[in-house]
XYZ file of C-alpha atoms in Angstrom:
253
model
C 0.075 0.017 -0.029
C 1.264 3.507 -0.937
C -0.066 6.605 0.814
C 0.637 10.035 -0.841
C -0.134 13.151 1.131
C -1.863 15.462 -1.365
C -2.403 18.279 1.137
C -1.405 18.699 4.759
C -2.835 22.261 5.527
C -5.886 23.444 7.358
C -8.982 25.063 5.882
C -7.121 28.212 4.634
C -3.945 26.412 3.401
C -0.432 27.685 3.934
C 0.433 30.335 3.036
C -2.810 32.102 4.067
C -4.031 34.805 1.562
C -2.563 38.172 2.634
C -0.517 36.919 5.461
C 3.191 37.981 5.706
C 4.187 35.917 8.846
C 7.442 33.933 8.784
C 5.687 30.667 7.939
C 3.564 32.154 5.044
C 6.627 33.783 3.589
C 8.951 30.800 4.001
C 10.891 29.569 0.978
C 10.847 25.988 2.295
C 8.568 23.783 0.207
C 7.555 21.910 3.370
C 5.756 25.102 4.506
C 3.542 25.149 1.468
C 0.374 23.179 2.467
C -2.714 22.628 0.299
C -5.953 21.603 1.939
C -5.895 18.150 3.639
C -6.322 15.021 1.470
C -4.588 11.661 0.770
C -4.244 9.277 -2.053
C -4.474 5.595 -1.139
C -3.092 2.975 -3.658
C -3.794 -0.504 -2.366
C -4.596 -3.958 -4.053
C -4.979 -2.383 -7.546
C -7.328 0.369 -6.328
C -6.595 4.221 -6.264
C -8.801 6.079 -3.805
C -8.867 9.618 -2.590
C -9.886 10.664 0.871
C -11.609 13.992 0.594
C -11.771 16.358 -2.431
C -10.990 19.867 -0.959
C -10.675 23.096 -3.024
C -7.199 22.116 -4.298
C -8.320 18.741 -5.641
C -7.762 19.527 -9.316
C -4.254 20.805 -8.777
C -3.446 17.914 -6.473
C -4.439 15.503 -9.128
C -2.201 17.277 -11.678
C 0.702 17.645 -9.325
C 0.762 13.925 -8.429
C -0.104 12.957 -11.999
C -3.111 10.844 -11.140
C -4.780 9.552 -14.414
C -7.092 6.929 -12.878
C -9.167 7.155 -9.891
C -11.477 4.435 -8.519
C -13.300 6.094 -5.651
C -13.669 9.076 -3.362
C -14.330 8.721 0.418
C -15.454 11.685 2.473
C -14.533 12.182 6.144
C -17.200 14.982 6.611
C -18.973 17.817 4.781
C -16.857 20.889 5.454
C -15.869 22.771 2.378
C -12.168 22.245 2.811
C -12.817 18.593 2.381
C -15.556 18.583 -0.303
C -15.333 21.753 -2.531
C -13.447 20.039 -5.276
C -15.967 17.318 -5.995
C -16.914 18.911 -9.408
C -13.475 18.109 -10.854
C -14.092 14.282 -10.696
C -15.800 14.920 -14.077
C -12.395 14.689 -15.711
C -12.159 11.071 -14.549
C -15.675 10.434 -15.677
C -14.485 11.403 -19.216
C -11.217 9.496 -18.966
C -12.851 6.377 -17.555
C -16.263 6.595 -19.262
C -18.119 5.700 -16.021
C -19.506 7.375 -12.856
C -17.236 7.836 -9.841
C -17.908 5.770 -6.718
C -18.366 8.194 -3.809
C -18.698 6.974 -0.171
C -20.151 9.110 2.507
C -22.524 8.950 5.572
C -26.161 10.054 4.977
C -25.487 13.507 6.488
C -22.560 14.184 4.266
C -24.614 12.925 1.215
C -27.307 15.464 2.090
C -24.794 18.210 2.169
C -23.311 17.258 -1.145
C -26.811 17.114 -2.711
C -27.316 20.698 -1.499
C -23.990 22.228 -2.437
C -23.760 20.340 -5.776
C -27.447 20.263 -6.550
C -26.894 20.202 -10.336
C -25.173 16.781 -10.052
C -28.312 15.263 -8.674
C -30.881 17.385 -10.665
C -33.501 15.566 -12.805
C -32.234 17.468 -15.919
C -28.603 16.331 -16.415
C -26.743 19.214 -18.076
C -24.058 17.759 -20.469
C -20.636 17.441 -18.891
C -21.702 17.552 -15.245
C -20.019 15.071 -12.783
C -21.400 11.580 -12.657
C -21.303 9.748 -9.393
C -22.477 6.576 -7.662
C -23.240 7.351 -4.047
C -22.553 4.592 -1.490
C -23.915 4.908 1.974
C -21.324 4.150 4.864
C -21.628 4.317 8.588
C -19.578 3.101 11.465
C -19.195 -0.406 10.221
C -16.297 -1.760 7.917
C -16.858 -1.384 4.228
C -14.895 -2.361 1.116
C -13.752 -0.441 -2.033
C -13.140 -3.512 -4.189
C -10.719 -5.736 -2.070
C -9.624 -2.836 0.111
C -11.240 -2.903 3.568
C -11.848 0.347 5.428
C -12.648 0.455 9.193
C -14.385 3.787 10.046
C -13.292 5.553 13.244
C -15.671 8.244 14.477
C -14.133 11.279 16.087
C -15.708 14.526 17.128
C -14.782 17.806 15.463
C -16.237 19.912 18.326
C -19.772 18.385 18.149
C -19.571 17.280 14.449
C -19.001 13.525 13.857
C -16.082 13.005 11.494
C -14.860 9.678 10.097
C -11.225 8.616 10.216
C -10.220 5.285 8.540
C -8.069 2.364 9.272
C -6.716 0.323 6.345
C -4.700 -2.660 7.559
C -1.857 -1.151 9.632
C -2.573 2.460 8.549
C -4.888 4.821 10.321
C -5.806 8.240 9.008
C -7.667 10.763 11.256
C -8.346 14.428 10.487
C -10.354 17.166 12.181
C -10.353 15.318 15.582
C -10.801 17.060 19.004
C -12.145 14.082 20.976
C -12.248 10.302 20.372
C -14.412 7.912 22.420
C -12.699 4.810 23.918
C -14.482 2.263 21.671
C -13.076 4.150 18.636
C -9.615 4.243 20.129
C -9.797 0.491 20.449
C -10.088 0.297 16.656
C -6.783 2.164 16.257
C -4.619 0.273 18.641
C -1.982 -1.889 16.986
C -1.757 0.303 14.005
C 1.845 0.740 12.683
C 1.379 4.146 11.037
C -0.914 6.805 12.368
C -1.873 10.141 10.818
C -3.559 12.671 13.001
C -4.343 16.393 12.852
C -2.226 18.955 14.855
C -3.528 22.309 14.059
C -1.546 24.680 16.216
C -0.043 25.218 19.640
C -2.727 27.518 20.970
C -5.996 26.000 22.380
C -8.669 25.240 19.798
C -12.279 24.123 20.275
C -12.433 21.627 17.460
C -8.931 20.379 16.664
C -6.101 18.627 18.520
C -3.441 21.100 19.437
C 0.232 20.243 18.934
C 0.557 18.951 22.580
C -2.818 17.059 22.450
C -1.732 15.326 19.227
C 1.558 14.319 20.786
C -0.225 12.887 23.750
C -2.624 11.032 21.565
C 0.174 9.695 19.353
C 2.057 8.430 22.394
C -0.987 6.657 23.752
C -1.584 4.878 20.504
C 2.156 3.942 20.241
C 2.351 3.448 16.481
C 5.793 2.839 14.998
C 5.449 6.121 13.172
C 2.923 8.985 13.549
C 2.614 11.936 10.947
C 0.823 15.178 11.826
C -1.416 16.726 9.191
C -4.142 19.467 8.988
C -1.384 21.997 10.031
C -2.058 25.787 10.088
C 0.500 28.467 9.801
C 0.167 29.135 13.552
C 2.085 25.802 14.240
C 5.415 27.183 13.049
C 7.983 26.450 10.327
C 8.327 22.751 9.351
C 12.061 22.718 10.158
C 11.686 24.404 13.588
C 8.692 22.317 14.745
C 10.366 19.072 13.630
C 13.026 19.672 16.192
C 10.383 19.774 18.988
C 8.857 16.349 18.113
C 9.432 13.160 20.125
C 11.033 10.142 18.478
C 8.503 8.377 16.095
C 6.487 11.522 15.341
C 6.947 13.661 12.310
C 5.317 16.406 10.427
C 3.677 15.304 7.159
C 4.172 17.569 4.137
C 2.586 17.872 0.704
C 3.990 15.186 -1.593
C 5.227 12.865 1.188
C 4.801 9.292 0.046
C 4.983 6.316 2.459
C 4.992 2.653 1.706
C 3.454 0.075 3.951
């Protein structure tokens, strides 16, 4: 299995429009963060988790020419806004795109992208097959996904475990039964927004504490804001086994 980090930034991305802080003006490529998303390549399937506003550029940058499915963690715009661009894959593959989401997220997609679901199908609009998921394991072809429900303030968000890899974004609290699903994972990805307290995201210290509790061989932090600091500086503060993810990072499991 290969995981590619398509984006590791928070909802505004890094740099933030109009910001001239040291992080946003950094020349280090590790400090350039598109909105959070990953590409999963496993057992002959190519799957994207979340299509944020940068989805089109992310596909071009990585050179993705075939996509089997999209899975959504939740309905916030920084995770769904790029859905329209799956129509390029419709054209290339001559078939609808399989899209997996819980009913609440499906309702949001139908509202935000009403033209996709309209009775009159305008030529060239995206074509999708909606698949309903919940908190039970599901498969995309031979690839098994175990949903992990976390709370983003009060909003339920799904993370996913695939074999020995677990991906969690937009978490603030995680119930004990969901933590049990994560235990034993070898590679953990979790959000670490900033050092200051935040109502709906793990802070830097909270993410470290969570990573150490899980005890994965390697943990990567994602969904990072410009308030966390420069990649090079923050990396020096991390305990052994914990790293900052960055756009374009590719890991093999």
